[in-house]
Coordinates of N, CA and C in Angstrom, one line a residue:
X809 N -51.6 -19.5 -3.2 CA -51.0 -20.1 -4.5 C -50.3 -21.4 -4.2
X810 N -50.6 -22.2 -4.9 CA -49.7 -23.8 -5.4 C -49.2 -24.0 -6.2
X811 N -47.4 -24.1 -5.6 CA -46.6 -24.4 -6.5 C -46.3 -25.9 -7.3
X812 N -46.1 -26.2 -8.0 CA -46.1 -27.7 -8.6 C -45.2 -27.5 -9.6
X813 N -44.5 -28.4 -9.8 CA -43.7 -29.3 -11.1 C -43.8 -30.8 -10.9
X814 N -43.3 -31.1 -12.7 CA -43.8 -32.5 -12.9 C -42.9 -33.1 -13.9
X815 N -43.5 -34.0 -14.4 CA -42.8 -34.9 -15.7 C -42.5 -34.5 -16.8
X816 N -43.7 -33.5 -16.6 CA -44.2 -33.2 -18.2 C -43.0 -31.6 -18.3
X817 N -42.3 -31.3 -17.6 CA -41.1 -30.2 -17.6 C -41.6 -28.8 -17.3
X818 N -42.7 -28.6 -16.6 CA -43.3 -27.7 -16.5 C -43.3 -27.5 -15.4
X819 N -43.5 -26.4 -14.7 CA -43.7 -25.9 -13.5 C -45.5 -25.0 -13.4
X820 N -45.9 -24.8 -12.6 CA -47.5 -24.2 -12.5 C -47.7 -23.6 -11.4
X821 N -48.4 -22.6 -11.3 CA -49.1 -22.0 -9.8 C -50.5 -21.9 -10.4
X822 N -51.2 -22.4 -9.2 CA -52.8 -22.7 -9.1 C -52.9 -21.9 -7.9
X823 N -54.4 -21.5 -8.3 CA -55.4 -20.8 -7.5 C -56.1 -21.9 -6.0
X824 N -55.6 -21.1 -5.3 CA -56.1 -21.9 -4.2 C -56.9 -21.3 -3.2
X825 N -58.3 -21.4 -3.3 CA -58.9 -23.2 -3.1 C -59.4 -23.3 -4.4
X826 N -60.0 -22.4 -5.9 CA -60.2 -22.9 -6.2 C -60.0 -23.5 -7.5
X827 N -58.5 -24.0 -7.9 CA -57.4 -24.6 -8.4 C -57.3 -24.5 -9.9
X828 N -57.4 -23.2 -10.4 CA -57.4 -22.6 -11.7 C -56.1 -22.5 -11.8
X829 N -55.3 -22.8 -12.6 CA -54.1 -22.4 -13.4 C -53.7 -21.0 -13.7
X830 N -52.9 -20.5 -12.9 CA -52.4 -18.9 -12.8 C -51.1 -18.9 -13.8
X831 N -50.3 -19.6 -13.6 CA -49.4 -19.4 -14.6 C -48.1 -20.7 -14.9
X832 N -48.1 -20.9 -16.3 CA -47.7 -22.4 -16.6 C -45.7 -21.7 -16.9
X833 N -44.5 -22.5 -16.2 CA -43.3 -22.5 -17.0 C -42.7 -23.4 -17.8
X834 N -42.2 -22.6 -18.8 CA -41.1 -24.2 -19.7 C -39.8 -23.9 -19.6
X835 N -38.9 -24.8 -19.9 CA -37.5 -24.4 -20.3 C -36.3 -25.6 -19.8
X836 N -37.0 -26.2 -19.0 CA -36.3 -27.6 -18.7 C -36.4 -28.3 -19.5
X837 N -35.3 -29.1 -19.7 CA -35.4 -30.2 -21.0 C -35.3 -31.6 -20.4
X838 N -35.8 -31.8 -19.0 CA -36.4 -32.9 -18.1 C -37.3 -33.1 -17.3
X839 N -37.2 -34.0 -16.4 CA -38.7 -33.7 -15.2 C -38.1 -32.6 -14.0
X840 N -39.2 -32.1 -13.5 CA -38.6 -31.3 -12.3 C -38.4 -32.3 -11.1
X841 N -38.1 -31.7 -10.0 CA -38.0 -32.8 -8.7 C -38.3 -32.1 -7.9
X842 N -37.8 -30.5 -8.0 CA -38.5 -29.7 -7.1 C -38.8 -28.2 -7.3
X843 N -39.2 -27.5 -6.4 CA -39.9 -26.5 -6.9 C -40.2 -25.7 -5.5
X844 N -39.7 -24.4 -5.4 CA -39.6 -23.4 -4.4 C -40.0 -22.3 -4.3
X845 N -41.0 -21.0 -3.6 CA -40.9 -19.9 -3.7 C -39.7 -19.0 -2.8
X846 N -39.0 -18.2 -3.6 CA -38.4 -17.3 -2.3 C -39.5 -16.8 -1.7
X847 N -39.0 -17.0 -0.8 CA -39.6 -16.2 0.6 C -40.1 -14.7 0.3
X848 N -39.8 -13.8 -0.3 CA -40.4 -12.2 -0.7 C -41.8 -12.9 -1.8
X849 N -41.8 -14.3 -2.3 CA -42.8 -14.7 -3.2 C -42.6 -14.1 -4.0
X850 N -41.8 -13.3 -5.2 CA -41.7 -12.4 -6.1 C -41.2 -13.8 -7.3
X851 N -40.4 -14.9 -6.8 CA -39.7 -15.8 -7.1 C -39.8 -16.7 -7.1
X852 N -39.4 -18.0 -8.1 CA -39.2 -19.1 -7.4 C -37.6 -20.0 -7.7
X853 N -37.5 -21.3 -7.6 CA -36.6 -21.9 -8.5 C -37.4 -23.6 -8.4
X854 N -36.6 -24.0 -9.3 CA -36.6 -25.2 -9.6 C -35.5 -26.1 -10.1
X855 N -35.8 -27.6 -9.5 CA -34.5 -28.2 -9.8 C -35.2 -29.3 -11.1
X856 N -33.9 -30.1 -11.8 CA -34.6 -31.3 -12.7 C -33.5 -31.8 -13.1
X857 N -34.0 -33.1 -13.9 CA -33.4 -34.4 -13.9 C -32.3 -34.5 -15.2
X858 N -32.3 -32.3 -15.6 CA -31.9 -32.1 -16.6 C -30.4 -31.4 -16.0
X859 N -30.4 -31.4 -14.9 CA -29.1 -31.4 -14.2 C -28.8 -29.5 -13.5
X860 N -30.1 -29.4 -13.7 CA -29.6 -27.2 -13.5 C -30.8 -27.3 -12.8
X861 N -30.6 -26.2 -12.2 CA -31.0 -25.1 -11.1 C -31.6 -24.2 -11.8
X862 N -32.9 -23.1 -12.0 CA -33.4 -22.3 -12.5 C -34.0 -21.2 -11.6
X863 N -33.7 -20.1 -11.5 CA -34.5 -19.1 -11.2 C -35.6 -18.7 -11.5
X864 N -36.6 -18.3 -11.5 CA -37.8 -17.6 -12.3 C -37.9 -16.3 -11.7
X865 N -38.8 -15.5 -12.3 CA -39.5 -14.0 -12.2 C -41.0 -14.3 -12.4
X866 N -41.8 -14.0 -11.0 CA -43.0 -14.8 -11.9 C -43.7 -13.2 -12.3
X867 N -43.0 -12.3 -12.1 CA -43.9 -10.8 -13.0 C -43.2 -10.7 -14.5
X868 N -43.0 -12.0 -15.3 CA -41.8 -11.8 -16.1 C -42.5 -13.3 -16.7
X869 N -43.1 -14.1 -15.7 CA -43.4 -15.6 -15.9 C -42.2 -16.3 -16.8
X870 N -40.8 -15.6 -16.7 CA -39.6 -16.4 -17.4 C -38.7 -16.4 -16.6
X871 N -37.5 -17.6 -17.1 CA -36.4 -17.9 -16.2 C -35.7 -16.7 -16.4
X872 N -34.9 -16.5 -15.1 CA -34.1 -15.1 -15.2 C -32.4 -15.6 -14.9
X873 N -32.0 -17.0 -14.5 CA -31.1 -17.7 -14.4 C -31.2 -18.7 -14.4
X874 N -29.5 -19.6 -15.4 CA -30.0 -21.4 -14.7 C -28.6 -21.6 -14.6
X875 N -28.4 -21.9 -13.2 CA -27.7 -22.5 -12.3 C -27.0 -23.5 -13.1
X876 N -25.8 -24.0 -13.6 CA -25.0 -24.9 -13.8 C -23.9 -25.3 -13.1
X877 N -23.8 -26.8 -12.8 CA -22.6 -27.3 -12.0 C -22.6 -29.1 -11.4
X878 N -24.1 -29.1 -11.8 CA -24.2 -30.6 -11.1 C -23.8 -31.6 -12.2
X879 N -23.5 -32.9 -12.2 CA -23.0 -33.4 -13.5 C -24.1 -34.7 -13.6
X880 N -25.7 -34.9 -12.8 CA -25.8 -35.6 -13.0 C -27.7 -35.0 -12.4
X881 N -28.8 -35.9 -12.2 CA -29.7 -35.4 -12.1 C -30.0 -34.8 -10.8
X882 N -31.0 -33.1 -10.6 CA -31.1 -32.5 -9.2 C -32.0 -32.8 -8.8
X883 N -32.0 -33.3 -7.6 CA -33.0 -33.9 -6.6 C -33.9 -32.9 -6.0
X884 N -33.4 -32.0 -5.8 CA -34.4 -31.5 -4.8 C -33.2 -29.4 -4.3
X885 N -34.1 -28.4 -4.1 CA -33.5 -27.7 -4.2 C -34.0 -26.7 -3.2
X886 N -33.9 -26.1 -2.6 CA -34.4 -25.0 -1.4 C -33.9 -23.7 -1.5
X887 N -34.7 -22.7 -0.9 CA -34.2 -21.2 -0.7 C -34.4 -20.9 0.9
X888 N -33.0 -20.1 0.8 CA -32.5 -19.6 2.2 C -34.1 -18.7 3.5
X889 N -34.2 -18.7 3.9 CA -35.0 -17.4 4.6 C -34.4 -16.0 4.6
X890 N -33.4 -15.6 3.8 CA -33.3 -14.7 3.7 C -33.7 -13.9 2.3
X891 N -33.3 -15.1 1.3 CA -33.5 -15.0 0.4 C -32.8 -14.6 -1.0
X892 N -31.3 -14.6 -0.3 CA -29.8 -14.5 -1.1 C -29.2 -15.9 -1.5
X893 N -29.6 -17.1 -1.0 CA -28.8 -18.4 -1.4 C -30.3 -19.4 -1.4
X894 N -29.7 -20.4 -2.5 CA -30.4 -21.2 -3.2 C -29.5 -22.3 -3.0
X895 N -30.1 -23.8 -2.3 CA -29.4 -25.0 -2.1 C -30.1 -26.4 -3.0
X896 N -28.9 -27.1 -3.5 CA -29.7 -27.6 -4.5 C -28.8 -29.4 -4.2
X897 N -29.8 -30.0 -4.5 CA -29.0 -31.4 -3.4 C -29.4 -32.6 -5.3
X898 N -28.0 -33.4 -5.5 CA -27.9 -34.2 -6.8 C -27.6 -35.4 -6.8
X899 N -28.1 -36.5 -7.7 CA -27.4 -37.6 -8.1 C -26.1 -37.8 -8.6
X900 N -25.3 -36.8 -8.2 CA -24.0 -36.5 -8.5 C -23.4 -37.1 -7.1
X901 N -23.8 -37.2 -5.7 CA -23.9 -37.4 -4.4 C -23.0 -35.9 -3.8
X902 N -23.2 -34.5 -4.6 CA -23.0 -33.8 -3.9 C -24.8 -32.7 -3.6
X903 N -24.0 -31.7 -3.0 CA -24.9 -30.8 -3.2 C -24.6 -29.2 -3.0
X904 N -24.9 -28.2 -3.7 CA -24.1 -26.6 -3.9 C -24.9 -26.3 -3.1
X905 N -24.3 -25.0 -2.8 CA -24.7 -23.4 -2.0 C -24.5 -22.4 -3.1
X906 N -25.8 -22.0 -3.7 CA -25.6 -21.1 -4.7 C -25.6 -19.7 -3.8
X907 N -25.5 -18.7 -4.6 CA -25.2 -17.2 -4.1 C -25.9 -16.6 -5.4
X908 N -27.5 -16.4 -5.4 CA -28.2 -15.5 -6.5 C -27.7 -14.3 -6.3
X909 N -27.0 -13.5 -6.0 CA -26.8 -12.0 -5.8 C -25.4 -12.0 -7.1
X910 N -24.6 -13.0 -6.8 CA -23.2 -13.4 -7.5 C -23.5 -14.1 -9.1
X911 N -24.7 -14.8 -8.4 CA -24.9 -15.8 -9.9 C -23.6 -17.2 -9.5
X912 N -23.2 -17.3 -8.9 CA -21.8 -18.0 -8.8 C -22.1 -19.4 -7.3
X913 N -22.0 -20.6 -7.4 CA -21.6 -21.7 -6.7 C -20.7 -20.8 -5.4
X914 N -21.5 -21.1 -4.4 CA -20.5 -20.2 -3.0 C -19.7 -22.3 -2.6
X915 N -20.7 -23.1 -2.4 CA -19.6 -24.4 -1.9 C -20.4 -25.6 -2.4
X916 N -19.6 -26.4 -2.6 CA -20.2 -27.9 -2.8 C -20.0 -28.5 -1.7
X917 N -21.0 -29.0 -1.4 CA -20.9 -30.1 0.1 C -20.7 -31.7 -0.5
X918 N -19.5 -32.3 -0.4 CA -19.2 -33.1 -0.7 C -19.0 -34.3 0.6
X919 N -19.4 -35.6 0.5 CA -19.4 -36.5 1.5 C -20.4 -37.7 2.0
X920 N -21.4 -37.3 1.0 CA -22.6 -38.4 0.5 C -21.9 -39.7 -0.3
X921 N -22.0 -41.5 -0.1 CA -21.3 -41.4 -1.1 C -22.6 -42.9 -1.7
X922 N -23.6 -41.5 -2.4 CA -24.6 -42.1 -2.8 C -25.7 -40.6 -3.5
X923 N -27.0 -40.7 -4.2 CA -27.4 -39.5 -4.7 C -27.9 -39.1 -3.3
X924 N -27.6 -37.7 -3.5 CA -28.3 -36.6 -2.5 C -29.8 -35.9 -3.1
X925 N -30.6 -36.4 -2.2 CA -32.2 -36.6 -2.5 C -33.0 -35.4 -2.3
X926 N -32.5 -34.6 -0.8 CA -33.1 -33.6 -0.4 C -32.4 -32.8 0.4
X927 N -32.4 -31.2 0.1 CA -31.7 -30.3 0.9 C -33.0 -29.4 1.8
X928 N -32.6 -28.9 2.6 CA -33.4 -27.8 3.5 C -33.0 -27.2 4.4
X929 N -33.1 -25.6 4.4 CA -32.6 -24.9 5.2 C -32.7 -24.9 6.5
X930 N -32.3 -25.0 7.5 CA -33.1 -24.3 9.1 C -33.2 -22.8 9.1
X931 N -34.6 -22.6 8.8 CA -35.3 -21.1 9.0 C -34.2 -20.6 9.9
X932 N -33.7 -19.1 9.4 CA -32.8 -18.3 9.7 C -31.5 -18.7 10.5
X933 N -30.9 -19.5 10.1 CA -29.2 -20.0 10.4 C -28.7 -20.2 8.9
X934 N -27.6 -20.7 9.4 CA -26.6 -21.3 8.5 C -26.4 -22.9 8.0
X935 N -27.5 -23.5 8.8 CA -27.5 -24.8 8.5 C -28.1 -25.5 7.8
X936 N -28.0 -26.7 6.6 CA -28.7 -27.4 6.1 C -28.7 -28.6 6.4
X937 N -29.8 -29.7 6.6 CA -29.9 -31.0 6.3 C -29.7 -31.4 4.9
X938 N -29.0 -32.5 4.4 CA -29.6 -33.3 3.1 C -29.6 -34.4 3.7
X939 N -30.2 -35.4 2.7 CA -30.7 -36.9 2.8 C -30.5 -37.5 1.4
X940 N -29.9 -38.7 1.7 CA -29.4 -39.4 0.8 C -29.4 -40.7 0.6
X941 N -29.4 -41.5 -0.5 CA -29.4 -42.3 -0.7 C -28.5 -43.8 -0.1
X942 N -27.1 -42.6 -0.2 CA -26.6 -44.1 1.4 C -26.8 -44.3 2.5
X943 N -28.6 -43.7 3.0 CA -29.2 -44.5 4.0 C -29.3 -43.3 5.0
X944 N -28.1 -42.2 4.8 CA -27.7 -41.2 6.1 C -28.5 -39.8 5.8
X945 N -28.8 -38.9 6.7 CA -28.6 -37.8 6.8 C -27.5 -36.8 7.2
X946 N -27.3 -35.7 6.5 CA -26.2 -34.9 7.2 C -26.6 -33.4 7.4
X947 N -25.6 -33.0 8.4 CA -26.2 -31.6 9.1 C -24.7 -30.7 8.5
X948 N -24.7 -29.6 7.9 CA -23.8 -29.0 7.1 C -24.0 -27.4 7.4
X949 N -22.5 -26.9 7.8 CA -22.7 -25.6 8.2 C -22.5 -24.7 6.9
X950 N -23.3 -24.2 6.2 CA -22.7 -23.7 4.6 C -21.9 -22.4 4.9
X951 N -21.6 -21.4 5.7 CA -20.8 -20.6 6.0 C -19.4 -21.2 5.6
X952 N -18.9 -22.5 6.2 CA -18.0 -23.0 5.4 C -18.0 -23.5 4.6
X953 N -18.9 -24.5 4.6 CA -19.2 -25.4 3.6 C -18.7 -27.1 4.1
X954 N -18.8 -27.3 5.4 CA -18.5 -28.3 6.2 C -19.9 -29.3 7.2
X955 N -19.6 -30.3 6.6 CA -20.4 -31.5 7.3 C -20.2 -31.6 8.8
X956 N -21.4 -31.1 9.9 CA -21.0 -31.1 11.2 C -21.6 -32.0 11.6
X957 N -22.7 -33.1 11.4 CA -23.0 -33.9 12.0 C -24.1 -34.9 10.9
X958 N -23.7 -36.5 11.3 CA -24.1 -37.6 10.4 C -24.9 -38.0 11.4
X959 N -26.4 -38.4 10.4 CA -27.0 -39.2 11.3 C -27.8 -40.6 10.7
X960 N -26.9 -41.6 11.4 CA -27.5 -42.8 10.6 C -28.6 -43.9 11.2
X961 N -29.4 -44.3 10.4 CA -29.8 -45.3 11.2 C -31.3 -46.3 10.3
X962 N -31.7 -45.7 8.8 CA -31.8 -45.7 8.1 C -31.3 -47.2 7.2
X963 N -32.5 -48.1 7.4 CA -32.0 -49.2 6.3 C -32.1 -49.3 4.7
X964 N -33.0 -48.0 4.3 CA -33.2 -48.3 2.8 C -32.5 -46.5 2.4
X965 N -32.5 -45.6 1.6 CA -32.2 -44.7 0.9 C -33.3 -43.5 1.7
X966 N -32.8 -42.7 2.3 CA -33.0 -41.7 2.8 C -33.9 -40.6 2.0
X967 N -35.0 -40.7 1.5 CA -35.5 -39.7 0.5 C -35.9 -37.9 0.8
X968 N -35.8 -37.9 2.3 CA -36.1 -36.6 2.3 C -36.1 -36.0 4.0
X969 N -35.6 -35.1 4.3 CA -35.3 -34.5 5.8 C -36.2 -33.2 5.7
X970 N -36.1 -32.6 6.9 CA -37.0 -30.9 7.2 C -36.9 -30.8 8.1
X971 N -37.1 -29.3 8.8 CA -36.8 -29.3 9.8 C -37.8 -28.6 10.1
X972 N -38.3 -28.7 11.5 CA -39.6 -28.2 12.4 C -39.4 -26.8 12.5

């Protein structure tokens, strides 16, 4: 299965390989930017330019939560390998550590000081990369919620990190 979102405020999973439309979402009232399965694949989320975080149910094909807290458009958003926290990176120049079990913001990582483009987990730790628009990446321990390591070197807007 292929996950996709777009402009049009929709999210979709296609048949893959041979790329039939399995099931279409609405409920954003902007473009998406990103678009995630949890890891058990029971789930997804998505981020948009409408400033929230959404959960889905895809045996439900509806949202089952939507994340509020960013005050400006969400770039880009990830789930943990465990499958309890959802990281969601904004044009606000922050980016949260949600807690789906809580429903509730666990930290904002604050210290970008430009939009934050892209978040992603390191498969089974505590650590995330974002990447951002003032050129830098940063390495962030979310247990606290603390920036451990900047890495610059980047002359134009940083659009996107991952990690091997």
């Amino acid at each position: 299965i292929v996950l996709t979102g777009g402009d049009d405020r929709l999210w979709k999973t296609w048949g893959f390989p041979d790329g039939n439309i399995l099931m279409t979402g609405e409920g954003h009232t902007d473009w998406l930017s990103g678009c995630c399965f949890r890891p058990s694949g029971t789930q997804l989320v998505t981020s948009s330019g409408d400033t929230t975080v959404r959960l889905w149910d895809l045996s439900r094909s509806g949202c089952i939560l939507t994340l509020r807290g960013h005050s400006r458009a969400v770039r880009g958003c990830s789930w943990h390998s465990c499958g309890d926290f959802v990281a969601s990176a904004s044009a606000d120049c922050t980016s949260k550590i949600w807690d789906v079990n809580s429903e509730r913001c666990r930290y904002t990582l604050r210290g970008h000081k430009d939009s934050v483009n892209s978040i992603e987990f390191l498969p089974f730790s505590s650590t995330v990369v974002t990447s951002s628009a003032d050129k830098t990446l940063s390495l962030w321990d979310v247990r606290k919620g603390l920036r451990v390591y900047t890495f610059q070197g980047h002359v134009h807007s940083c659009n996107h990190a991952t990690f091997n």
